Coordinates of C-alpha atoms in Angstrom, one line a residue:
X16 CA 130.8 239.8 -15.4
X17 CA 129.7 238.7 -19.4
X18 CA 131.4 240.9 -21.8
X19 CA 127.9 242.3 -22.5
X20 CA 127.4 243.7 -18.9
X21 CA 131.1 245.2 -19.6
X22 CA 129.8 247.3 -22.9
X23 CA 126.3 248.3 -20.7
X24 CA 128.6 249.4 -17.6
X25 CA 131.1 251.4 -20.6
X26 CA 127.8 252.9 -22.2
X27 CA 126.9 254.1 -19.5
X28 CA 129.9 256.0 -18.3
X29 CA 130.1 257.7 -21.2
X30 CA 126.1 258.9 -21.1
X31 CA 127.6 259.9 -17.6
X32 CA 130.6 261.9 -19.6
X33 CA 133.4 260.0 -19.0
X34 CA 135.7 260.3 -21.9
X35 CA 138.7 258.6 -20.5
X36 CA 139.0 254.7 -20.2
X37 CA 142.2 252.6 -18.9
X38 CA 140.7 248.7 -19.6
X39 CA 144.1 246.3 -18.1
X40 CA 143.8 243.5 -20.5
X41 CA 146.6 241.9 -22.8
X42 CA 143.4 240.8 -25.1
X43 CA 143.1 243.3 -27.9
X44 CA 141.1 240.7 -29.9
X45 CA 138.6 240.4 -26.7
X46 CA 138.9 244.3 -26.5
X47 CA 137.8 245.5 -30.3
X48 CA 135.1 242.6 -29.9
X49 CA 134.0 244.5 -26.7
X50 CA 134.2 248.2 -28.4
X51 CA 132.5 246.9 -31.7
X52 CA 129.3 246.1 -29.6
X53 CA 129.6 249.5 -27.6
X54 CA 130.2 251.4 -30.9
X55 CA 126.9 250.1 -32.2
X56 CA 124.7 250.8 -29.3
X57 CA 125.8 254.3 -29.0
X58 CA 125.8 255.0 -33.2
X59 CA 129.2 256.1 -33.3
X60 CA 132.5 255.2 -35.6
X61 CA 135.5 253.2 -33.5
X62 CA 138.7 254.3 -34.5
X63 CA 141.8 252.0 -34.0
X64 CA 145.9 253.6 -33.4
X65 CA 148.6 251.9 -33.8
X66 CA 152.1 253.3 -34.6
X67 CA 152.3 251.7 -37.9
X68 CA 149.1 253.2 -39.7
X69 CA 148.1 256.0 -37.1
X70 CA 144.3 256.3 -36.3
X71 CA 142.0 254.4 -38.8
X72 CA 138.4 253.8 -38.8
X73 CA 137.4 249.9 -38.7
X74 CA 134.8 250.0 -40.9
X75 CA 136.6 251.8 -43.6
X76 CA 140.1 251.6 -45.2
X77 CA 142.8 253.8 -45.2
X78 CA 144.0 256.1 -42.0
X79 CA 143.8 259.7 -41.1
X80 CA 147.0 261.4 -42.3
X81 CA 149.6 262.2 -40.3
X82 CA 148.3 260.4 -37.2
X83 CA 151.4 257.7 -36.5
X84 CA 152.9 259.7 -33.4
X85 CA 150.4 259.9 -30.5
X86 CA 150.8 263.5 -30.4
X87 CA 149.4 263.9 -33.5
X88 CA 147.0 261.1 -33.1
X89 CA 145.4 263.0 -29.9
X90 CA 145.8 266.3 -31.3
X91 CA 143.5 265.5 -34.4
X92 CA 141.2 264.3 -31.8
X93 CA 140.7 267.1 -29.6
X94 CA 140.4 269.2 -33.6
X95 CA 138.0 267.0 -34.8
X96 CA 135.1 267.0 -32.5
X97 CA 133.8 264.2 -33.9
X98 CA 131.8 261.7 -31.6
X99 CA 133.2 258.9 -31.6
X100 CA 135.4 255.5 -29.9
X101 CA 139.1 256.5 -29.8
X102 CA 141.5 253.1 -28.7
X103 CA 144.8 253.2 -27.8
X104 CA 146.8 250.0 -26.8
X105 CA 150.2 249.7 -25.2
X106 CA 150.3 253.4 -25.4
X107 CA 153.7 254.0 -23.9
X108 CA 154.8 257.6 -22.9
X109 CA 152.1 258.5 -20.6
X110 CA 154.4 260.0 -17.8
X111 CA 153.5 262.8 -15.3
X112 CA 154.3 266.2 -16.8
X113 CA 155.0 264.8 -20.1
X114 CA 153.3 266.6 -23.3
X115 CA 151.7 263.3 -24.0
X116 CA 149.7 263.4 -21.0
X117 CA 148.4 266.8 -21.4
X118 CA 148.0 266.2 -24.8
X119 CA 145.6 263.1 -24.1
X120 CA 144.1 265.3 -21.0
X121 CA 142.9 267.9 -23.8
X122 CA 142.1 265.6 -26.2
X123 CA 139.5 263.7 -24.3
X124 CA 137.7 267.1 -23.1
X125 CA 135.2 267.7 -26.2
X126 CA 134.0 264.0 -26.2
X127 CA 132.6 264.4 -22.5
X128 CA 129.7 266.6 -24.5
X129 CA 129.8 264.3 -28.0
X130 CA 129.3 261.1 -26.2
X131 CA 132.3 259.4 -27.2
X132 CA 135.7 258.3 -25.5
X133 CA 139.4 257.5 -26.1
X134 CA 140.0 253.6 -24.1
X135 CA 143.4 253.1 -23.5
X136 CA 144.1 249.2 -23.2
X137 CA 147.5 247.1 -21.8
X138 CA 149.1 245.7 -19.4
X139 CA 150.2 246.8 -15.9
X140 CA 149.5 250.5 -17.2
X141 CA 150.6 253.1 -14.8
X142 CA 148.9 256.9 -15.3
X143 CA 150.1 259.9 -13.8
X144 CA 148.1 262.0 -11.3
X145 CA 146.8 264.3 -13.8
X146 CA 144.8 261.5 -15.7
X147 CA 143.9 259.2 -12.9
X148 CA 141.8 261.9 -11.7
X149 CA 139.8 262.1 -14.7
X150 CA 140.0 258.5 -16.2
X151 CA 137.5 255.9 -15.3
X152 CA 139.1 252.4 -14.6
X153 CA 137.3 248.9 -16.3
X154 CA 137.9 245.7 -15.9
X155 CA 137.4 243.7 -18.8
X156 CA 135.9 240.4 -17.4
X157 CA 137.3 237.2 -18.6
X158 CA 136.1 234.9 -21.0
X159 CA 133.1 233.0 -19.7
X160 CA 131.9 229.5 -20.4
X161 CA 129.8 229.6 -23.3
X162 CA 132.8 231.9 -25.2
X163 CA 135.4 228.4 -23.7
X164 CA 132.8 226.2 -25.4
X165 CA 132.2 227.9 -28.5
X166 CA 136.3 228.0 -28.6
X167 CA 136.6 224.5 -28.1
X168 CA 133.8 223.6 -30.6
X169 CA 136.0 225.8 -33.6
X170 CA 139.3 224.0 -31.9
X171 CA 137.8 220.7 -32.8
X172 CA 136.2 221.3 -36.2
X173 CA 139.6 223.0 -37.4
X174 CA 141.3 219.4 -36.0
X175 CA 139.0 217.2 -37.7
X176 CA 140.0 218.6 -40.9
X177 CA 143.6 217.4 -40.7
X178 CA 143.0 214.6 -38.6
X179 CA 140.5 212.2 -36.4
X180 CA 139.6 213.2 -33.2
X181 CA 138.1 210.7 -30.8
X182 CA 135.7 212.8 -27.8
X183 CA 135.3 210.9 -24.9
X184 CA 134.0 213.6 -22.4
X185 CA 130.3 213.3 -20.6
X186 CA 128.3 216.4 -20.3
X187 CA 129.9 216.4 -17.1
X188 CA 133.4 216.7 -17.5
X189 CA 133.0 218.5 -20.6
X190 CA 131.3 221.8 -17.7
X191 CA 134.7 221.0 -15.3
X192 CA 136.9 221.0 -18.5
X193 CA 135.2 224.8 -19.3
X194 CA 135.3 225.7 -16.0
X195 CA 139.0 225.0 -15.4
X196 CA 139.7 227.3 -18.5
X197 CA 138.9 230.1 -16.1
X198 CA 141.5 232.6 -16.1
X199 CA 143.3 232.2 -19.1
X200 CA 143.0 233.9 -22.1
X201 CA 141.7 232.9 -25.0
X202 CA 144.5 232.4 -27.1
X203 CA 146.2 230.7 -24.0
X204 CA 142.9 228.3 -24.2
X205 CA 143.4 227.7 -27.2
X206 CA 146.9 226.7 -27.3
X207 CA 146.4 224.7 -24.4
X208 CA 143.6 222.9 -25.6
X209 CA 145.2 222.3 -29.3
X210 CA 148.6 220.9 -27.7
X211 CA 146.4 218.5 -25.5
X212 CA 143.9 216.8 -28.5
X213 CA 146.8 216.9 -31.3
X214 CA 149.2 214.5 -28.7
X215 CA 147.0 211.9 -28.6
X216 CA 144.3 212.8 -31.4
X217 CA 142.0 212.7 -28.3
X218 CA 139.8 214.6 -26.3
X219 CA 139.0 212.8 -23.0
X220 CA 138.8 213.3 -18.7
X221 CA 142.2 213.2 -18.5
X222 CA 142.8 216.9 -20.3
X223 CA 140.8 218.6 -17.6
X224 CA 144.2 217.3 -15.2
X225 CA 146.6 218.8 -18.2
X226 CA 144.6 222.0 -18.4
X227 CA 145.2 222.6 -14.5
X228 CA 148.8 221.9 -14.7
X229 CA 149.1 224.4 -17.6
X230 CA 147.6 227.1 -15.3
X231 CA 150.7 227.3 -13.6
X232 CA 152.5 229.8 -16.0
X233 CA 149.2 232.5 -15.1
X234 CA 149.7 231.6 -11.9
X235 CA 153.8 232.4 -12.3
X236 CA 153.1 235.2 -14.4
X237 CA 151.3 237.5 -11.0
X238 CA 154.4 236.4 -8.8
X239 CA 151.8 236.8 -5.9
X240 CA 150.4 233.3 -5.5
X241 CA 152.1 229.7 -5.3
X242 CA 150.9 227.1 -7.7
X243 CA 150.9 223.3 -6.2
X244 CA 150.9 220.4 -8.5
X245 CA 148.4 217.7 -8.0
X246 CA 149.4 215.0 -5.9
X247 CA 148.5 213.4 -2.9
X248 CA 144.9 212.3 -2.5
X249 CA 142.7 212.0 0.7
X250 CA 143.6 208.7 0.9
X251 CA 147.1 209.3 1.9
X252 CA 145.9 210.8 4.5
X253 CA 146.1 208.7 8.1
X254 CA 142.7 209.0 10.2
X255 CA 140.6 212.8 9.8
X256 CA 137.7 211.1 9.6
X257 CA 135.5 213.5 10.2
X258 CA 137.0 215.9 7.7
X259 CA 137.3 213.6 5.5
X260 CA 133.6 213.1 5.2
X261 CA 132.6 216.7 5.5
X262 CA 134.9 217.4 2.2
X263 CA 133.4 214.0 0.4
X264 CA 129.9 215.0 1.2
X265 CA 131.0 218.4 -1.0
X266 CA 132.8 216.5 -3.6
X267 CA 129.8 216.3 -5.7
X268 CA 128.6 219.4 -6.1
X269 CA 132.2 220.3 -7.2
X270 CA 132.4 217.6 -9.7
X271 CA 128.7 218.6 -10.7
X272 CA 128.1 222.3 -10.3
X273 CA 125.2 222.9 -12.8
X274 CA 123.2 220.4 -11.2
X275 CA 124.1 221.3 -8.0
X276 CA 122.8 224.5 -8.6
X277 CA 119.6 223.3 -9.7
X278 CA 119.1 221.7 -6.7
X279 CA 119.9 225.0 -4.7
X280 CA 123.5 224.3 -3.6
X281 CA 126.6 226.9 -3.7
X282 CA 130.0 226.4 -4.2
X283 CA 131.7 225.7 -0.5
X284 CA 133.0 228.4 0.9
X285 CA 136.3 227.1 2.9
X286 CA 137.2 225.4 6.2
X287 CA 139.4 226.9 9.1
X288 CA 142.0 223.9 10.5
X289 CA 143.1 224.2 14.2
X290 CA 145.3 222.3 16.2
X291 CA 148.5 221.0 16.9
X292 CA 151.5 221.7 14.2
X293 CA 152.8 218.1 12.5
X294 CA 149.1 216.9 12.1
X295 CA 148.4 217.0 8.4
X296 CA 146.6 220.4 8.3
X297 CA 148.8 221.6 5.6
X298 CA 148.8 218.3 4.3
X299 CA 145.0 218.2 3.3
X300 CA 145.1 221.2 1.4
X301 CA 147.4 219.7 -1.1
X302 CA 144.9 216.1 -0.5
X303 CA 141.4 218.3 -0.6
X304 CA 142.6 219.8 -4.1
X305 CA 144.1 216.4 -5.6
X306 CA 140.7 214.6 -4.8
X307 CA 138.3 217.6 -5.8
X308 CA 140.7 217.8 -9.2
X309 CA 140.8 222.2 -8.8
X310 CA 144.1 224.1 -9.0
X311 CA 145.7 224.7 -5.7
X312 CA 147.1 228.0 -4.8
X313 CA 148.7 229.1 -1.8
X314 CA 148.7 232.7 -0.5
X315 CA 152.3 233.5 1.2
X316 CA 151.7 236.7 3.3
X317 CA 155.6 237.6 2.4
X318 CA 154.8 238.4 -0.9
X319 CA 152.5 240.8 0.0
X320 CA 154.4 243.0 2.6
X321 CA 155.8 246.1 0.2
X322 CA 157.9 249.0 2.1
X323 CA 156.0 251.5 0.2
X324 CA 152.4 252.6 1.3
X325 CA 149.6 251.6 -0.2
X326 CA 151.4 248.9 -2.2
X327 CA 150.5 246.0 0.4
X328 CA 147.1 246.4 -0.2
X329 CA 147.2 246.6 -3.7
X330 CA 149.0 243.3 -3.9
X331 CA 146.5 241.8 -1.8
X332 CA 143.5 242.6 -4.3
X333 CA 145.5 241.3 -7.5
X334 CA 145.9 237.8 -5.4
X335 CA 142.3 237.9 -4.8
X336 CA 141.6 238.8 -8.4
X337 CA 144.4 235.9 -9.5
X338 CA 142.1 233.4 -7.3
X339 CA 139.0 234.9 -9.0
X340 CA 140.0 234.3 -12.6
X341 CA 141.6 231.2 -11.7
X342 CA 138.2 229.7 -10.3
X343 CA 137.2 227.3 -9.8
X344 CA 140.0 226.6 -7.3
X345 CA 141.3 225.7 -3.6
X346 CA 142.9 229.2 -2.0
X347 CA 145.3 227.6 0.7
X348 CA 147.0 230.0 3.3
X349 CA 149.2 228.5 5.6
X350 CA 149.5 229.8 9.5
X351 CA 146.5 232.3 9.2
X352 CA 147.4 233.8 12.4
X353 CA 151.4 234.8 11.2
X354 CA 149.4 236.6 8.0
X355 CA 146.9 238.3 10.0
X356 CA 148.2 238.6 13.7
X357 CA 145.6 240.3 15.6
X358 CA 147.0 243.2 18.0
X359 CA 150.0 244.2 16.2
X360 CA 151.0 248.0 15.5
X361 CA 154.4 247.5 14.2
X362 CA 153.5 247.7 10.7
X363 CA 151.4 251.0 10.9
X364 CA 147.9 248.9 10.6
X365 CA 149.0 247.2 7.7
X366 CA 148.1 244.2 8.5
X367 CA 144.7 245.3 10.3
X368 CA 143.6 247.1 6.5
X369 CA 144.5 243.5 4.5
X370 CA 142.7 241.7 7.5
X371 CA 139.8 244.1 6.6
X372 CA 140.5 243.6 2.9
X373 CA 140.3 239.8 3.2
X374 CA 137.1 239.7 5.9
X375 CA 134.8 242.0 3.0
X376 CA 136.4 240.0 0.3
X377 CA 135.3 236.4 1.9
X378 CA 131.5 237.8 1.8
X379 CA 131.3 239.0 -1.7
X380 CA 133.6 236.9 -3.5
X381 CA 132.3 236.5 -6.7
X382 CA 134.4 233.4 -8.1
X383 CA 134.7 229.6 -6.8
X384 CA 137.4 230.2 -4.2
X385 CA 137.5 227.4 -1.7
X386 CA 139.5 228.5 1.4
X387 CA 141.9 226.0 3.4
X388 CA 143.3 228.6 6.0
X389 CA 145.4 226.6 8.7
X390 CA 146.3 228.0 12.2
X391 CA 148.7 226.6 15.1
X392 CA 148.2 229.4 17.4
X393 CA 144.6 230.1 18.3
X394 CA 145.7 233.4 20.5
X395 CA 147.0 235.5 17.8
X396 CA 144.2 234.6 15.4
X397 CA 141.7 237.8 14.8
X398 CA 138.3 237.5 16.6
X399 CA 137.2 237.9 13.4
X400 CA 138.0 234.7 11.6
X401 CA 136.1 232.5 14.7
X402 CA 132.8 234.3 13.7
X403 CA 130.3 231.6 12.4
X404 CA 129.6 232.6 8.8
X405 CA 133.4 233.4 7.8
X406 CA 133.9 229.4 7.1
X407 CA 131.8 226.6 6.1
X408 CA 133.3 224.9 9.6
X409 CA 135.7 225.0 11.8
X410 CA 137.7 222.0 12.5
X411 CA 140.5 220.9 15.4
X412 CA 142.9 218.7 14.5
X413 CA 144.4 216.7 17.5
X414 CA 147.4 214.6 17.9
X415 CA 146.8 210.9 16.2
X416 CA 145.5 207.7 17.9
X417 CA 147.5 204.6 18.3
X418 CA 145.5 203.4 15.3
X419 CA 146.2 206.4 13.3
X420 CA 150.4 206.5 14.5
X421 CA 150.2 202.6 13.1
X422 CA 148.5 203.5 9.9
X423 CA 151.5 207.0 9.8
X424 CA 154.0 204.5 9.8
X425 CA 152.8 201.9 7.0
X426 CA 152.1 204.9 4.6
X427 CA 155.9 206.6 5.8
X428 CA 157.4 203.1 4.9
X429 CA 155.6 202.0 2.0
X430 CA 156.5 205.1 0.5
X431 CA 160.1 204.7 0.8
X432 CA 160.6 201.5 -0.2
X433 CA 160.1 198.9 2.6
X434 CA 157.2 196.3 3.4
X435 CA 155.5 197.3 6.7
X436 CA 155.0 193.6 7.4
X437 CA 158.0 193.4 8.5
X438 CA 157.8 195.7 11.1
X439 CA 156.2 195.6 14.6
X440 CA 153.6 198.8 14.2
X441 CA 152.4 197.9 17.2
X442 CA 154.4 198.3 19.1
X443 CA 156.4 201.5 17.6
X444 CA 152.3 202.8 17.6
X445 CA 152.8 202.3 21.5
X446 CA 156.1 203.6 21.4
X447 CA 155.6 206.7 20.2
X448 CA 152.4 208.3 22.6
X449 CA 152.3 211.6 21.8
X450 CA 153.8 211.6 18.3
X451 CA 152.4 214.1 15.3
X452 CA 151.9 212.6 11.9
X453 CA 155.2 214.5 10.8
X454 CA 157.6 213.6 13.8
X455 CA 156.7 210.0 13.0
X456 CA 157.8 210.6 9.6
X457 CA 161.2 212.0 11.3
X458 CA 161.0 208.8 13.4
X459 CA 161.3 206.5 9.9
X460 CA 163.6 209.0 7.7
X461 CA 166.5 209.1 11.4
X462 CA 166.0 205.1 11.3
X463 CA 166.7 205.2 7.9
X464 CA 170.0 207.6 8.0
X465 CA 171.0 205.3 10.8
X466 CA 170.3 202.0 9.0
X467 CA 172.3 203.2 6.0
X468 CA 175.7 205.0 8.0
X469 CA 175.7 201.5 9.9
X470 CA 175.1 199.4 6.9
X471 CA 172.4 197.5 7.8
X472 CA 168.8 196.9 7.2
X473 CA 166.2 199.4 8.6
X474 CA 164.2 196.9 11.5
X475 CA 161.7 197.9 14.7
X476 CA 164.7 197.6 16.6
X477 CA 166.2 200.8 14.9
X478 CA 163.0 202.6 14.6
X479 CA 162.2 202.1 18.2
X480 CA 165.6 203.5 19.3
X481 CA 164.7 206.7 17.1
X482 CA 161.7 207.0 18.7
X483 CA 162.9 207.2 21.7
X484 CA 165.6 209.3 21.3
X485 CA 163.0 212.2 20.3
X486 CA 160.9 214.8 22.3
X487 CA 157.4 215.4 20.9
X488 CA 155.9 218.8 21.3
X489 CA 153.2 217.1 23.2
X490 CA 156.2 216.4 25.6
X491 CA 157.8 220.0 24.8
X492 CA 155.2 222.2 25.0
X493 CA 152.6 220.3 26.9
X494 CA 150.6 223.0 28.6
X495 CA 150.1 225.2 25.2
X496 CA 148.4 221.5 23.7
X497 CA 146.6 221.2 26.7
X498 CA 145.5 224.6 26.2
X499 CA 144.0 224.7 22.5
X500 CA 142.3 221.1 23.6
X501 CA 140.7 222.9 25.9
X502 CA 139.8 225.9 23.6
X503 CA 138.5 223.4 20.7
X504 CA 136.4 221.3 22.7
X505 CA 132.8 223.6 22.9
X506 CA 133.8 225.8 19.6
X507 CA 135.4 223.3 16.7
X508 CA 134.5 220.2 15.1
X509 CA 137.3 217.4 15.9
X510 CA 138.9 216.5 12.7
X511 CA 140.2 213.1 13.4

């Protein structure tokens, strides 16, 4: 929502005789900007407090005596009568039963007939029965595009005073540079921005990679989502072919979005990964974000849970909103089905409310949120998430190919160190029937603890013993894999 549609949906509160605002925002800047515009469309003063000077009127110097305690401050208000924008920020005191309270209560009566309001701005702000009843809660939307490009046009004139600044960005990459910006602030834009052209007195593609790395900290700062750094790429990924395509066909209108919208395309909604555990479903999250260059964030369902009631759901919503700001980005939530087990009573419905939480929130979404939900156990996943509609596709991912186990064990060994020519793939591809993508890694990092305690080199010889030593699930828990093969063959898409 534009800060414009914010002072229409404010304006009109107040013609509705709302005189009480809570607006949860750390920007004060972004907030005076926003109560400027609404003070001139409803031809009133805006008044400013802060402990220091008490209440003052922006457009005019000095303050109104004796207003530097709040109690005064609000007590002059509910005196005065006077039409007019009352703000408050970081108001501390605000408890239940507390003078201050009533004292704000009373003072905010009178302006539901004079058109005007008190807006009480800050972070994490908690109010007290008595005034949640009666105040109306805003949210102050973000900073959009054209206010990230107008910042970053100011960033670079101010720079090119004090030194030269080569710009090396297309039309292009200067939209996914902007659009990465999302959810910061924009004095945290700014700094981020500054630090990246004053290192290298540059401006080029590879900022848009420094600016998703520095959303980490916003990320940090909810406590509710993980942040993933960039790093491996679809290509280290063995065989999913068919995924693999499906997610380059979308590439472009990610790395394009204005002209994809021209053309009449959407930003993807998500896929939902089925199959066998060890088979690179969690791995192609981390691979679908490095190659589409977006933020990866993963959703724990732990951090959500909260003994007291009510709190669960809460924390739910501020991950969504995190995502929102944060968008464009890849939302990745491992093991849908331990997150939203369908059936369960043991946590009084929790679950069943944030299942119904996240189901309305996947259909009215209103930021870039690409969904990578992975599942190993089709039985416990809600009825729900199967529906066409919910994800773009749905994808099975089976157990790898002797083609695919030989290509598992040249990446496994080229990353560590050795020259897969001088190994037999072949034959360990034979060996190992039946193998995940991950127990083959297990395969290569035993050989190597057992090459190194006996002091010699790491050979087929060794690796072959490790395989056989092992148990695959496919060996293990045979008639469960038999059982989601048969599930995924008339209503998923194979992956591989």
């Amino acid at each position: 929502m534009p800060l414009i549609d914010a002072v229409k949906e404010l304006e009109l509160l107040i013609r509705s005789r709302y005189a009480l605002f809570l607006l949860d925002t750390a920007e004060e800047k972004r907030v005076r900007t926003l109560l400027r515009h609404l003070a001139d469309r409803l031809g009133i003063p805006l008044f400013d407090w802060n402990r220091a000077r008490g209440l003052s009127r922006l457009d005019l110097a000095g303050s109104v005596y004796d207003t530097r305690a709040p109690e005064k401050a609000f007590q002059h208000i509910a005196s005065s009568r006077v039409p007019a924008l009352y703000h408050f920020h970081a108001l501390a005191g605000l408890d239940a039963g507390t003078v201050l309270a009533a004292l704000a209560r009373e003072a905010s009566r009178p302006l539901e007939t004079n058109a005007g309001a008190i807006v009480l701005t800050g972070q994490n702000l908690s109010l007290p029965p008595e005034l949640e009843q009666v105040v109306a809660r805003v949210e102050l939307p973000g900073p959009g595009p054209e206010e990230f490009r107008a910042l970053l046009s100011r960033i670079l004139r101010d720079l090119a005073v004090r030194q030269h600044v080569e710009v090396s960005l297309s039309r292009t990459e200067t939209t996914r540079l902007l659009q990465n910006l999302a959810g910061m602030t924009l004095m945290e834009a700014e700094k981020i921005l500054t630090k990246a052209i004053i290192e290298d007195g540059r401006l080029g593609a590879e900022e848009i990679r420094k600016v998703i790395d520095a959303k980490r900290s916003v990320v940090e700062r909810e406590g509710l989502l993980e942040y993933y750094p960039l790093e491996d790429a679809l290509t280290d990924i063995a065989d999913l072919k068919t995924l693999k395509e499906w997610l380059n066909r979308r590439r472009a209108v990610i790395r394009d979005p204005e002209r994809a919208q021209e053309f009449g395309l959407a930003f993807p909604r998500g896929v939902l990964l089925l199959g066998i555990p060890g088979c690179g479903k969690s791995l192609s999250a981390k691979a679908v974000a490095a190659e589409w260059e977006l933020p990866l964030l993963k959703l724990d369902p732990s951090n959500l849970y909260n003994k007291y009631v009510g709190e669960s759901e809460r924390n739910f919503k501020r991950a969504m909103r995190t995502a929102e700001r944060m968008a464009p980005v890849v939302l990745w939530i491992d093991e849908l089905e331990k997150a939203f087990a369908s059936g369960g009573s043991e946590d009084g419905g929790v679950s069943m409310r944030i299942l119904g939480s996240f189901l309305s929130w996947m259909q009215e979404r209103r930021g870039d949120v690409f969904i990578i939900a992975t599942a190993n156990d089709i039985t416990r996943l809600p009825s729900e998430f199967l529906r066409k509609g919910r994800f773009d596709e749905i994808f099975f991912v089976d157990l790898p190919d002797e083609e695919t186990r030989r290509e598992v064990f040249r990446i496994h060994l080229t990353r560590r160190g050795h020259e897969p020519t001088a190994f037999d793939l072949e034959s360990l591809a034979r060996l190992t029937t039946g193998f995940s993508g991950s127990e083959i890694e297990q395969v290569v990092l035993s050989g190597l603890y057992s090459a190194f305690s006996e002091g010699t080199s790491l050979s087929t010889a060794v690796l072959a013993q490790e395989a056989k030593r092992a148990r695959p699930l496919s060996t293990t828990m045979a008639e469960r894999i038999s059982h989601m093969r048969t599930w995924a063959r008339d209503r998923a898409v194979l992956a591989n």
